[in-house]
């Protein structure tokens, strides 16, 4: 089994000597993990939020597999190093994807929304609103939508103060 696609890096961790296990989020394949054999050389590429061109291969689809090729397309994480707030927003979006999506299940609309958000991160006047829409859409797709039409505590429809996912 194998595939090639552009993907957003979700993270990487050490795996033995000179190897890493990377996790990426691809449009057509979803969240996938795999071994990177040239781990130390690939560490700068495998920063969370970077866009990579990844090929994943394994003998059986259930196996961990490995990434080859793994080439940097856009160094999004590097562009945000001087902006701690945007970097925190990027980390939050990546953690949301990493922690709340099923492995090996495609989420093309979520991938597209993540790319739009990541590309807007250098623009401080735009990305916070996009992040809010991204997270709201993500939660709605999972059946956790918020009702923002009225206050969850008082029931008023103007000057909203409290939000509840149960309302």
Short mmCIF file of C-alpha atoms in Angstrom, two decimals:
data_model
loop_
_atom_site.label_atom_id
_atom_site.label_comp_id
_atom_site.label_asym_id
_atom_site.label_seq_id
_atom_site.Cartn_x
_atom_site.Cartn_y
_atom_site.Cartn_z
CA UNK A 1 0.00 0.00 0.00
CA UNK A 2 1.27 3.46 -0.80
CA UNK A 3 0.14 7.02 -1.44
CA UNK A 4 1.62 10.44 -2.28
CA UNK A 5 -0.04 13.69 -1.24
CA UNK A 6 0.65 17.13 0.20
CA UNK A 7 0.20 17.14 3.96
CA UNK A 8 0.46 19.33 7.04
CA UNK A 9 2.96 18.12 9.63
CA UNK A 10 1.28 17.44 12.97
CA UNK A 11 4.43 16.48 14.86
CA UNK A 12 7.30 14.05 15.20
CA UNK A 13 9.02 12.08 17.95
CA UNK A 14 12.25 10.12 18.20
CA UNK A 15 12.14 6.43 17.32
CA UNK A 16 15.31 4.47 17.89
CA UNK A 17 18.65 5.73 16.65
CA UNK A 18 18.50 8.21 13.80
CA UNK A 19 14.79 7.73 13.11
CA UNK A 20 11.64 9.66 13.83
CA UNK A 21 7.96 8.80 13.78
CA UNK A 22 6.16 11.64 12.05
CA UNK A 23 2.46 12.32 11.90
CA UNK A 24 0.91 14.24 9.00
CA UNK A 25 -2.56 15.29 7.94
CA UNK A 26 -3.23 14.80 4.21
CA UNK A 27 -6.30 15.97 2.31
CA UNK A 28 -7.15 12.63 0.69
CA UNK A 29 -5.76 10.30 3.36
CA UNK A 30 -6.29 12.00 6.71
CA UNK A 31 -4.01 11.64 9.72
CA UNK A 32 -1.16 9.19 9.09
CA UNK A 33 1.93 8.23 11.02
CA UNK A 34 5.11 6.80 9.62
CA UNK A 35 8.82 6.30 10.21
CA UNK A 36 11.29 8.82 8.79
CA UNK A 37 14.65 7.07 8.32
CA UNK A 38 16.83 10.20 8.05
CA UNK A 39 15.32 11.53 11.24
CA UNK A 40 17.97 14.01 12.35
CA UNK A 41 18.25 15.59 8.90
CA UNK A 42 14.45 15.81 8.60
CA UNK A 43 13.82 17.47 11.97
CA UNK A 44 13.65 21.04 10.58
CA UNK A 45 11.11 19.90 7.97
CA UNK A 46 8.96 18.16 10.57
CA UNK A 47 7.94 21.26 12.51
CA UNK A 48 4.21 21.32 13.29
CA UNK A 49 2.29 23.29 10.69
CA UNK A 50 4.77 22.92 7.83
CA UNK A 51 3.38 21.80 4.47
CA UNK A 52 5.23 18.80 3.02
CA UNK A 53 5.01 16.61 -0.04
CA UNK A 54 4.84 13.13 1.49
CA UNK A 55 4.85 9.62 0.17
CA UNK A 56 3.75 6.87 2.57
CA UNK A 57 4.54 3.20 2.00
CA UNK A 58 3.91 -0.03 3.86
CA UNK A 59 3.59 -3.68 2.93
CA UNK A 60 0.15 -3.87 4.58
CA UNK A 61 -2.25 -0.99 5.16
CA UNK A 62 -2.43 -1.75 8.91
CA UNK A 63 1.32 -1.29 9.42
CA UNK A 64 3.04 1.86 10.63
CA UNK A 65 4.82 2.33 7.29
CA UNK A 66 7.40 4.94 6.40
CA UNK A 67 7.56 8.29 4.64
CA UNK A 68 9.54 8.64 1.44
CA UNK A 69 9.73 11.13 -0.14
CA UNK A 70 9.26 13.80 2.52
CA UNK A 71 9.97 17.21 1.03
CA UNK A 72 9.28 20.67 2.43
CA UNK A 73 6.77 22.66 0.36
CA UNK A 74 6.00 25.63 2.66
CA UNK A 75 7.79 26.37 5.97
CA UNK A 76 4.75 27.85 7.72
CA UNK A 77 6.09 27.26 11.24
CA UNK A 78 9.32 29.14 10.51
CA UNK A 79 7.43 32.21 9.32
CA UNK A 80 5.69 32.49 12.68
CA UNK A 81 8.72 32.23 14.98
CA UNK A 82 8.69 35.99 15.68
CA UNK A 83 4.98 36.04 16.52
CA UNK A 84 4.28 34.00 19.68
CA UNK A 85 0.51 34.53 19.49
CA UNK A 86 0.25 33.25 15.92
CA UNK A 87 2.58 30.37 16.76
CA UNK A 88 0.32 29.45 19.69
CA UNK A 89 -2.70 29.59 17.34
CA UNK A 90 -0.93 27.29 14.88
CA UNK A 91 -0.04 24.88 17.69
CA UNK A 92 -3.63 24.92 18.91
CA UNK A 93 -5.07 24.15 15.46
CA UNK A 94 -2.56 21.33 14.92
CA UNK A 95 -3.26 19.88 18.38
CA UNK A 96 -6.99 19.95 17.66
CA UNK A 97 -6.49 17.98 14.44
CA UNK A 98 -4.04 15.59 16.08
CA UNK A 99 -6.19 14.88 19.10
CA UNK A 100 -9.70 14.83 17.71
CA UNK A 101 -9.60 13.25 14.25
CA UNK A 102 -9.72 9.56 13.47
CA UNK A 103 -6.51 8.11 12.07
CA UNK A 104 -6.50 7.24 8.36
CA UNK A 105 -9.85 8.87 7.68
CA UNK A 106 -9.98 11.63 5.05
CA UNK A 107 -11.33 15.04 6.05
CA UNK A 108 -10.94 17.07 2.82
CA UNK A 109 -12.99 20.07 3.99
CA UNK A 110 -11.15 20.20 7.31
CA UNK A 111 -7.81 20.00 5.48
CA UNK A 112 -8.81 22.88 3.20
CA UNK A 113 -9.93 24.97 6.18
CA UNK A 114 -6.65 24.23 7.99
CA UNK A 115 -4.61 25.34 4.97
CA UNK A 116 -6.59 28.60 4.70
CA UNK A 117 -6.03 29.23 8.42
CA UNK A 118 -2.30 28.45 8.30
CA UNK A 119 -1.73 30.66 5.26
CA UNK A 120 -3.51 33.55 7.03
CA UNK A 121 -1.45 33.25 10.23
CA UNK A 122 1.12 35.94 9.30
CA UNK A 123 -1.75 38.48 9.07
CA UNK A 124 -2.57 39.30 12.70
CA UNK A 125 -5.73 41.21 11.85
CA UNK A 126 -7.29 38.22 10.04
CA UNK A 127 -6.24 34.90 11.54
CA UNK A 128 -7.97 35.12 14.97
CA UNK A 129 -11.39 35.39 13.30
CA UNK A 130 -10.47 32.58 10.90
CA UNK A 131 -9.33 30.42 13.80
CA UNK A 132 -12.67 30.94 15.54
CA UNK A 133 -14.53 29.92 12.38
CA UNK A 134 -12.17 26.96 11.90
CA UNK A 135 -12.77 25.64 15.41
CA UNK A 136 -16.49 26.29 15.26
CA UNK A 137 -16.77 24.43 11.93
CA UNK A 138 -14.62 21.61 13.26
CA UNK A 139 -16.83 21.19 16.31
CA UNK A 140 -20.02 21.41 14.24
CA UNK A 141 -18.74 18.67 11.93
CA UNK A 142 -18.23 16.47 15.00
CA UNK A 143 -21.74 17.21 16.31
CA UNK A 144 -20.48 19.56 19.04
CA UNK A 145 -21.87 22.79 17.62
CA UNK A 146 -22.48 25.85 19.76
CA UNK A 147 -25.76 27.72 19.89
CA UNK A 148 -24.80 31.39 19.76
CA UNK A 149 -28.33 32.69 19.26
CA UNK A 150 -29.04 33.21 22.97
CA UNK A 151 -27.29 33.33 26.34
CA UNK A 152 -27.11 29.87 27.93
CA UNK A 153 -27.63 31.28 31.44
CA UNK A 154 -30.14 34.12 31.03
CA UNK A 155 -31.76 33.23 27.70
CA UNK A 156 -31.33 36.79 26.37
CA UNK A 157 -30.60 37.30 22.69
CA UNK A 158 -28.58 40.53 22.99
CA UNK A 159 -25.35 41.19 24.90
CA UNK A 160 -24.50 37.50 24.96
CA UNK A 161 -22.20 36.49 27.83
CA UNK A 162 -22.39 32.72 28.30
CA UNK A 163 -22.14 29.97 25.70
CA UNK A 164 -22.97 26.33 26.24
CA UNK A 165 -22.45 23.45 23.79
CA UNK A 166 -25.57 21.80 25.21
CA UNK A 167 -27.95 24.64 24.27
#
